[in-house]
Tab-separated table of C-alpha atoms in Angstrom:
chain	number	residue	atom	x	y	z
A	12	UNK	CA	-37.472	23.100	-40.175
A	13	UNK	CA	-35.794	24.573	-37.158
A	14	UNK	CA	-32.300	23.107	-36.347
A	15	UNK	CA	-33.183	21.874	-32.647
A	16	UNK	CA	-36.341	20.148	-34.158
A	17	UNK	CA	-34.210	18.361	-36.792
A	18	UNK	CA	-32.032	17.142	-33.816
A	19	UNK	CA	-34.933	15.911	-31.777
A	20	UNK	CA	-36.377	14.072	-34.855
A	21	UNK	CA	-33.172	12.551	-35.621
A	22	UNK	CA	-32.912	11.500	-31.845
A	23	UNK	CA	-36.206	9.726	-32.161
A	24	UNK	CA	-35.126	7.988	-35.431
A	25	UNK	CA	-32.043	6.609	-33.644
A	26	UNK	CA	-33.576	5.455	-30.382
A	27	UNK	CA	-36.813	3.964	-32.081
A	28	UNK	CA	-34.976	2.569	-35.067
A	29	UNK	CA	-37.286	4.021	-37.668
A	30	UNK	CA	-36.667	3.868	-41.365
A	31	UNK	CA	-37.584	6.830	-43.591
A	32	UNK	CA	-40.910	5.485	-44.700
A	33	UNK	CA	-41.734	5.100	-40.929
A	34	UNK	CA	-40.723	8.511	-40.214
A	35	UNK	CA	-43.087	9.786	-42.952
A	36	UNK	CA	-45.952	7.625	-41.315
A	37	UNK	CA	-45.382	9.259	-37.981
A	38	UNK	CA	-45.669	12.631	-39.524
A	39	UNK	CA	-48.738	11.935	-41.382
A	40	UNK	CA	-50.641	9.996	-38.920
A	41	UNK	CA	-52.113	11.216	-35.638
A	42	UNK	CA	-52.759	8.499	-33.188
A	43	UNK	CA	-54.428	8.721	-29.699
A	44	UNK	CA	-51.743	9.536	-27.172
A	45	UNK	CA	-49.637	11.555	-29.437
A	46	UNK	CA	-48.459	15.081	-28.207
A	47	UNK	CA	-49.788	18.423	-29.593
A	48	UNK	CA	-47.210	21.247	-29.145
A	49	UNK	CA	-47.917	24.914	-28.768
A	50	UNK	CA	-46.451	25.579	-32.298
A	51	UNK	CA	-49.104	23.421	-33.819
A	52	UNK	CA	-46.848	20.349	-34.519
A	53	UNK	CA	-47.537	16.777	-33.145
A	54	UNK	CA	-45.229	13.846	-32.439
A	55	UNK	CA	-45.606	10.422	-30.677
A	56	UNK	CA	-42.632	11.519	-28.391
A	57	UNK	CA	-42.040	14.710	-26.442
A	58	UNK	CA	-39.595	16.963	-28.238
A	59	UNK	CA	-36.877	18.605	-26.105
A	60	UNK	CA	-37.112	22.303	-26.034
A	61	UNK	CA	-40.930	22.316	-27.187
A	62	UNK	CA	-43.899	22.625	-24.879
A	63	UNK	CA	-46.673	19.986	-25.219
A	64	UNK	CA	-50.159	21.744	-24.227
A	65	UNK	CA	-52.395	18.698	-25.034
A	66	UNK	CA	-52.709	14.939	-26.030
A	67	UNK	CA	-54.490	13.793	-29.221
A	68	UNK	CA	-57.581	11.516	-28.729
A	69	UNK	CA	-58.516	11.696	-32.457
A	70	UNK	CA	-57.067	13.352	-35.518
A	71	UNK	CA	-59.110	16.272	-35.073
A	72	UNK	CA	-59.376	16.730	-31.181
A	73	UNK	CA	-56.731	17.029	-28.405
A	74	UNK	CA	-57.631	17.166	-24.687
A	75	UNK	CA	-56.402	19.984	-22.506
A	76	UNK	CA	-55.704	19.934	-18.700
A	77	UNK	CA	-59.242	21.369	-18.074
A	78	UNK	CA	-61.075	18.794	-16.084
A	79	UNK	CA	-64.410	19.517	-14.391
A	80	UNK	CA	-64.575	18.196	-10.758
A	81	UNK	CA	-67.516	15.856	-10.863
A	82	UNK	CA	-70.020	14.597	-13.341
A	83	UNK	CA	-72.736	16.938	-14.671
A	84	UNK	CA	-75.435	17.323	-17.072
A	85	UNK	CA	-74.792	18.109	-20.916
A	86	UNK	CA	-75.788	21.828	-20.890
A	87	UNK	CA	-73.789	22.679	-17.978
A	88	UNK	CA	-70.782	20.569	-19.508
A	89	UNK	CA	-71.099	22.550	-22.674
A	90	UNK	CA	-71.181	25.869	-20.767
A	91	UNK	CA	-68.198	24.655	-18.526
A	92	UNK	CA	-66.164	24.364	-21.715
A	93	UNK	CA	-67.208	27.325	-23.408
A	94	UNK	CA	-66.524	29.616	-20.489
A	95	UNK	CA	-62.887	28.280	-20.679
A	96	UNK	CA	-62.099	28.341	-24.408
A	97	UNK	CA	-62.644	24.556	-25.100
A	98	UNK	CA	-65.355	22.319	-26.645
A	99	UNK	CA	-66.700	18.895	-26.002
A	100	UNK	CA	-65.088	16.099	-28.199
A	101	UNK	CA	-67.155	14.554	-30.972
A	102	UNK	CA	-68.533	11.112	-30.753
A	103	UNK	CA	-65.373	9.476	-32.239
A	104	UNK	CA	-63.044	11.378	-30.123
A	105	UNK	CA	-65.019	10.400	-26.978
A	106	UNK	CA	-65.014	6.708	-27.957
A	107	UNK	CA	-61.199	6.718	-28.219
A	108	UNK	CA	-60.996	8.478	-24.790
A	109	UNK	CA	-62.572	5.268	-23.486
A	110	UNK	CA	-60.792	2.775	-25.969
A	111	UNK	CA	-57.256	4.018	-25.501
A	112	UNK	CA	-57.555	5.387	-22.182
A	113	UNK	CA	-54.350	3.727	-20.727
A	114	UNK	CA	-52.239	5.063	-23.693
A	115	UNK	CA	-53.610	8.537	-23.427
A	116	UNK	CA	-53.186	8.678	-19.638
A	117	UNK	CA	-49.610	7.489	-20.077
A	118	UNK	CA	-49.090	10.620	-22.180
A	119	UNK	CA	-50.872	12.962	-19.816
A	120	UNK	CA	-48.787	11.874	-16.878
A	121	UNK	CA	-45.665	12.711	-18.798
A	122	UNK	CA	-46.643	16.399	-19.125
A	123	UNK	CA	-48.291	16.506	-15.598
A	124	UNK	CA	-51.990	16.810	-16.716
A	125	UNK	CA	-54.898	15.127	-14.951
A	126	UNK	CA	-55.548	11.672	-16.235
A	127	UNK	CA	-58.945	10.559	-17.792
A	128	UNK	CA	-61.268	9.092	-15.186
A	129	UNK	CA	-62.879	5.620	-15.512
A	130	UNK	CA	-66.314	7.054	-16.078
A	131	UNK	CA	-68.215	8.110	-19.202
A	132	UNK	CA	-67.382	11.522	-20.698
A	133	UNK	CA	-69.848	13.756	-22.698
A	134	UNK	CA	-69.518	14.171	-26.353
A	135	UNK	CA	-71.103	17.030	-28.444
A	136	UNK	CA	-73.065	14.266	-30.350
A	137	UNK	CA	-74.660	12.932	-27.117
A	138	UNK	CA	-78.424	13.481	-26.320
A	139	UNK	CA	-78.748	15.454	-23.417
A	140	UNK	CA	-81.611	13.007	-22.231
A	141	UNK	CA	-84.381	13.247	-19.745
A	142	UNK	CA	-84.078	15.997	-17.158
A	143	UNK	CA	-81.492	18.246	-19.125
A	144	UNK	CA	-80.568	21.192	-16.890
A	145	UNK	CA	-83.478	23.637	-16.642
A	146	UNK	CA	-83.368	27.363	-16.940
A	147	UNK	CA	-83.520	28.131	-13.301
A	148	UNK	CA	-80.175	27.752	-11.789
A	149	UNK	CA	-78.225	28.880	-8.730
A	150	UNK	CA	-75.124	30.671	-9.793
A	151	UNK	CA	-71.696	29.706	-8.549
A	152	UNK	CA	-68.858	31.970	-7.756
A	153	UNK	CA	-67.726	32.189	-11.470
A	154	UNK	CA	-69.759	32.637	-14.614
A	155	UNK	CA	-70.920	29.057	-15.782
A	156	UNK	CA	-70.114	27.452	-12.628
A	157	UNK	CA	-73.391	26.482	-11.352
A	158	UNK	CA	-73.453	24.899	-8.053
A	159	UNK	CA	-77.074	23.962	-7.850
A	160	UNK	CA	-80.028	23.111	-10.264
A	161	UNK	CA	-83.658	22.690	-9.691
A	162	UNK	CA	-84.043	18.982	-10.315
A	163	UNK	CA	-87.022	17.294	-11.831
A	164	UNK	CA	-86.752	13.690	-12.860
A	165	UNK	CA	-83.791	11.636	-13.464
A	166	UNK	CA	-80.703	13.484	-15.232
A	167	UNK	CA	-77.969	11.941	-17.308
A	168	UNK	CA	-74.573	13.014	-15.658
A	169	UNK	CA	-71.176	12.415	-17.204
A	170	UNK	CA	-67.649	13.666	-16.899
A	171	UNK	CA	-66.310	16.680	-18.667
A	172	UNK	CA	-62.998	17.370	-20.303
A	173	UNK	CA	-62.111	20.251	-22.240
A	174	UNK	CA	-60.810	19.876	-25.778
A	175	UNK	CA	-59.430	21.813	-28.694
A	176	UNK	CA	-60.635	21.136	-32.205
A	177	UNK	CA	-57.802	21.392	-34.856
A	178	UNK	CA	-57.832	21.110	-38.606
A	179	UNK	CA	-56.827	17.671	-40.102
A	180	UNK	CA	-53.305	17.625	-40.804
A	181	UNK	CA	-52.159	17.631	-44.694
A	182	UNK	CA	-50.547	14.744	-45.496
A	183	UNK	CA	-46.946	14.788	-46.648
A	184	UNK	CA	-46.866	13.902	-50.323
A	185	UNK	CA	-44.147	11.460	-51.399
A	186	UNK	CA	-43.530	12.433	-54.972
A	187	UNK	CA	-40.645	11.598	-57.204
A	188	UNK	CA	-38.534	14.468	-55.890
A	189	UNK	CA	-38.785	14.093	-52.253
A	190	UNK	CA	-39.665	10.378	-51.769
A	191	UNK	CA	-37.428	8.532	-49.406
A	192	UNK	CA	-34.971	6.078	-51.170
A	193	UNK	CA	-33.114	2.980	-49.923
A	194	UNK	CA	-29.681	4.553	-50.478
A	195	UNK	CA	-28.321	7.257	-48.174
A	196	UNK	CA	-26.407	8.631	-51.232
A	197	UNK	CA	-29.660	9.450	-52.903
A	198	UNK	CA	-31.146	11.123	-49.829
A	199	UNK	CA	-28.267	13.113	-48.692
A	200	UNK	CA	-28.371	15.829	-51.200
A	201	UNK	CA	-31.923	16.802	-50.160
A	202	UNK	CA	-31.015	16.392	-46.358
A	203	UNK	CA	-27.668	18.445	-47.001
A	204	UNK	CA	-29.431	21.003	-48.801
A	205	UNK	CA	-32.026	21.513	-45.889
A	206	UNK	CA	-28.944	22.123	-43.587
A	207	UNK	CA	-27.078	24.131	-46.087
A	208	UNK	CA	-24.157	21.942	-46.211
A	209	UNK	CA	-21.720	21.710	-49.161
A	210	UNK	CA	-21.467	17.822	-49.805
A	211	UNK	CA	-17.835	18.143	-51.142
A	212	UNK	CA	-16.603	19.762	-48.204
A	213	UNK	CA	-18.518	17.391	-45.845
A	214	UNK	CA	-17.152	14.342	-47.470
A	215	UNK	CA	-13.685	15.764	-47.565
A	216	UNK	CA	-14.125	16.189	-43.775
A	217	UNK	CA	-15.261	12.432	-43.513
A	218	UNK	CA	-12.354	11.147	-45.623
A	219	UNK	CA	-9.659	12.561	-43.108
A	220	UNK	CA	-10.937	12.805	-39.641
A	221	UNK	CA	-7.364	12.728	-38.243
A	222	UNK	CA	-7.259	16.454	-38.750
A	223	UNK	CA	-10.137	16.889	-36.308
A	224	UNK	CA	-10.750	16.015	-32.709
A	225	UNK	CA	-12.128	12.353	-32.322
A	226	UNK	CA	-14.283	11.200	-29.374
A	227	UNK	CA	-12.191	10.504	-26.411
A	228	UNK	CA	-9.443	12.854	-27.345
A	229	UNK	CA	-8.160	15.515	-25.018
A	230	UNK	CA	-8.462	19.248	-25.205
A	231	UNK	CA	-5.516	20.855	-23.611
A	232	UNK	CA	-5.260	24.060	-21.588
A	233	UNK	CA	-3.402	25.868	-24.506
A	234	UNK	CA	-6.396	25.010	-26.844
A	235	UNK	CA	-4.713	22.300	-28.703
A	236	UNK	CA	-5.749	18.543	-28.679
A	237	UNK	CA	-4.049	15.407	-28.168
A	238	UNK	CA	-4.911	11.697	-28.408
A	239	UNK	CA	-2.667	11.161	-25.371
A	240	UNK	CA	-2.656	12.383	-21.734
A	241	UNK	CA	-0.313	15.373	-21.227
A	242	UNK	CA	0.447	15.765	-17.559
A	243	UNK	CA	-1.622	18.428	-15.770
A	244	UNK	CA	-2.524	19.999	-19.186
A	245	UNK	CA	-5.793	18.199	-19.868
A	246	UNK	CA	-8.726	20.667	-19.774
A	247	UNK	CA	-11.620	18.747	-21.413
A	248	UNK	CA	-12.397	15.432	-23.354
A	249	UNK	CA	-13.941	15.527	-26.783
A	250	UNK	CA	-17.464	14.124	-27.358
A	251	UNK	CA	-17.292	14.947	-31.217
A	252	UNK	CA	-15.286	17.049	-33.283
A	253	UNK	CA	-16.728	20.411	-31.832
A	254	UNK	CA	-18.215	19.534	-28.364
A	255	UNK	CA	-16.005	18.495	-25.208
A	256	UNK	CA	-16.738	17.844	-21.568
A	257	UNK	CA	-15.078	20.175	-19.041
A	258	UNK	CA	-12.690	18.158	-16.621
A	259	UNK	CA	-13.799	20.630	-13.832
A	260	UNK	CA	-17.126	19.193	-12.913
A	261	UNK	CA	-19.073	18.251	-9.764
A	262	UNK	CA	-18.697	14.508	-8.658
A	263	UNK	CA	-22.033	14.448	-6.622
A	264	UNK	CA	-25.384	13.964	-7.938
A	265	UNK	CA	-27.424	17.306	-8.153
A	266	UNK	CA	-31.043	18.176	-8.450
A	267	UNK	CA	-32.304	20.478	-11.092
A	268	UNK	CA	-32.296	23.327	-8.726
A	269	UNK	CA	-28.753	22.640	-7.777
A	270	UNK	CA	-27.473	22.092	-11.232
A	271	UNK	CA	-28.848	25.167	-12.452
A	272	UNK	CA	-27.362	27.242	-9.522
A	273	UNK	CA	-24.060	25.403	-10.190
A	274	UNK	CA	-24.128	26.449	-13.857
A	275	UNK	CA	-24.842	29.984	-12.915
A	276	UNK	CA	-22.089	30.228	-10.365
A	277	UNK	CA	-19.295	28.785	-12.652
A	278	UNK	CA	-20.654	30.311	-15.863
A	279	UNK	CA	-20.969	26.838	-17.492
A	280	UNK	CA	-23.708	25.121	-19.318
A	281	UNK	CA	-24.849	21.386	-19.507
A	282	UNK	CA	-24.761	19.508	-22.809
A	283	UNK	CA	-27.863	19.763	-25.073
A	284	UNK	CA	-30.044	16.649	-25.510
A	285	UNK	CA	-28.235	15.952	-28.896
A	286	UNK	CA	-24.807	16.332	-27.295
A	287	UNK	CA	-25.849	14.048	-24.284
A	288	UNK	CA	-26.937	11.515	-26.852
A	289	UNK	CA	-23.583	11.619	-28.535
A	290	UNK	CA	-22.045	11.147	-25.037
A	291	UNK	CA	-24.004	8.002	-24.805
A	292	UNK	CA	-22.814	6.761	-28.275
A	293	UNK	CA	-19.214	7.434	-27.188
A	294	UNK	CA	-19.293	6.740	-23.611
A	295	UNK	CA	-16.488	3.918	-23.728
A	296	UNK	CA	-14.073	6.183	-25.259
A	297	UNK	CA	-15.064	8.919	-23.021
A	298	UNK	CA	-14.774	6.809	-19.845
A	299	UNK	CA	-11.520	5.322	-21.100
A	300	UNK	CA	-10.026	8.859	-21.505
A	301	UNK	CA	-11.367	9.880	-17.931
A	302	UNK	CA	-9.780	6.806	-16.341
A	303	UNK	CA	-6.434	7.696	-17.882
A	304	UNK	CA	-6.472	11.068	-15.996
A	305	UNK	CA	-7.562	9.597	-12.697
A	306	UNK	CA	-11.370	10.618	-13.132
A	307	UNK	CA	-12.836	6.908	-13.211
A	308	UNK	CA	-15.522	7.921	-10.656
A	309	UNK	CA	-16.746	10.663	-13.074
A	310	UNK	CA	-17.789	7.926	-15.756
A	311	UNK	CA	-20.630	8.621	-18.038
A	312	UNK	CA	-23.412	6.139	-16.931
A	313	UNK	CA	-24.855	3.534	-19.148
A	314	UNK	CA	-28.232	5.198	-18.882
A	315	UNK	CA	-26.931	8.453	-19.898
A	316	UNK	CA	-30.234	10.110	-21.028
A	317	UNK	CA	-31.917	9.185	-17.848
A	318	UNK	CA	-29.396	9.865	-15.374
A	319	UNK	CA	-27.518	12.934	-16.652
A	320	UNK	CA	-28.934	16.513	-16.878
A	321	UNK	CA	-29.074	18.347	-20.282
A	322	UNK	CA	-30.374	21.935	-21.124
A	323	UNK	CA	-33.831	20.728	-22.195
A	324	UNK	CA	-34.333	18.600	-19.104
A	325	UNK	CA	-33.332	21.372	-16.896
A	326	UNK	CA	-35.622	23.883	-18.576
A	327	UNK	CA	-38.499	21.135	-18.475
A	328	UNK	CA	-37.967	20.695	-14.792
A	329	UNK	CA	-37.685	24.385	-13.820
A	330	UNK	CA	-41.128	24.379	-12.310
A	331	UNK	CA	-40.702	21.425	-10.190
A	332	UNK	CA	-39.386	21.975	-6.623
A	333	UNK	CA	-38.200	18.311	-6.072
A	334	UNK	CA	-36.517	16.422	-8.639
A	335	UNK	CA	-34.321	13.204	-8.517
A	336	UNK	CA	-30.773	14.148	-8.411
A	337	UNK	CA	-28.678	13.467	-11.539
A	338	UNK	CA	-25.032	13.576	-12.965
A	339	UNK	CA	-24.134	17.124	-14.239
A	340	UNK	CA	-21.636	17.168	-17.257
A	341	UNK	CA	-20.369	20.697	-18.440
A	342	UNK	CA	-19.906	21.139	-22.175
A	343	UNK	CA	-17.847	23.641	-24.266
A	344	UNK	CA	-17.750	24.238	-27.802
A	345	UNK	CA	-14.581	24.373	-29.935
A	346	UNK	CA	-15.682	25.261	-33.649
A	347	UNK	CA	-13.449	23.192	-35.539
A	348	UNK	CA	-16.143	22.386	-38.115
A	349	UNK	CA	-19.694	23.743	-39.222
A	350	UNK	CA	-21.972	22.405	-36.451
A	351	UNK	CA	-24.114	21.092	-39.471
A	352	UNK	CA	-21.438	18.557	-40.217
A	353	UNK	CA	-22.044	16.922	-36.915
A	354	UNK	CA	-25.776	16.737	-37.494
A	355	UNK	CA	-25.415	15.219	-40.984
A	356	UNK	CA	-22.740	12.828	-39.761
A	357	UNK	CA	-25.320	11.777	-37.153
A	358	UNK	CA	-28.093	11.341	-39.623
A	359	UNK	CA	-25.620	9.110	-41.822
A	360	UNK	CA	-24.572	6.909	-39.101
A	361	UNK	CA	-27.975	6.262	-37.526
A	362	UNK	CA	-30.649	6.315	-40.320
A	363	UNK	CA	-31.843	2.660	-40.916
A	364	UNK	CA	-33.127	1.743	-44.376
A	365	UNK	CA	-35.613	-0.970	-45.268
A	366	UNK	CA	-33.038	-3.384	-46.664
A	367	UNK	CA	-30.925	-3.209	-43.498
């Protein structure tokens, strides 16, 4: 699994208080409203850095942003979808579009796709009914976009939404080797192996953290660290053992366009989503250190993830002309330990087990 996806999954686990069996259920089960990503994966939440191209309506169909303007007959509905590389949903998927309309629409809004309408939609299994579109039609400007039909009798007309059919997901097998257990110590060798972490070195790091920067400690201009202020020598404040926020940062709130321009002008980068979440976890220590150097007004807000920019949110908002202004923190890296230690430490602190 790619490292940034591990970070995103771990963030989901923490924020939704999932235990390991629950996580396996999320990965094995597709429910209406889940997101489909361009790499073929799925998840009930948006994954930072991954592009969603549809929303599931059943475990075999996800709907795209292709929506016909106005109701039509089944033959024209099928032709509309076929000419755009999509298909009509099956009977079960169409029924889910009605039953879970609100949940599906909530997900569609999050990726700026048109919402499902209140009327009925065509399914591939539906009967075309009396008066199905005859052979004689007046062609529209594009192939398949017929603008007029020779009507005889009453025709059934329904809305059309283009779908993509996917293969059923193969369940993740919980065998005796990789089944989740109730004790972190039994899970960690498997997780550490996936991250290529030497557990002996990792636990040695945990045993004596005093040798490494702690959240809230200062990075000095000479590259050293200090647990206390050093007059006019503070350059940053550590978020974890490797990441710090730069004390030269804008006080005013910035739109996405302004934030990207600021970062480009000063050669700086905002924190990643994972780093921003760690800022949220350690905001009291960071804010205490900010106040000690006279920067109380730069405090990390309580709703950190919603009110601050990160790399992923700036990338997702790149196509929008107008965005709500947010706080921009600037992050730096001082590689005191392997980055995978930070990931594994975060997993250790935030996994909840069934007996908790």
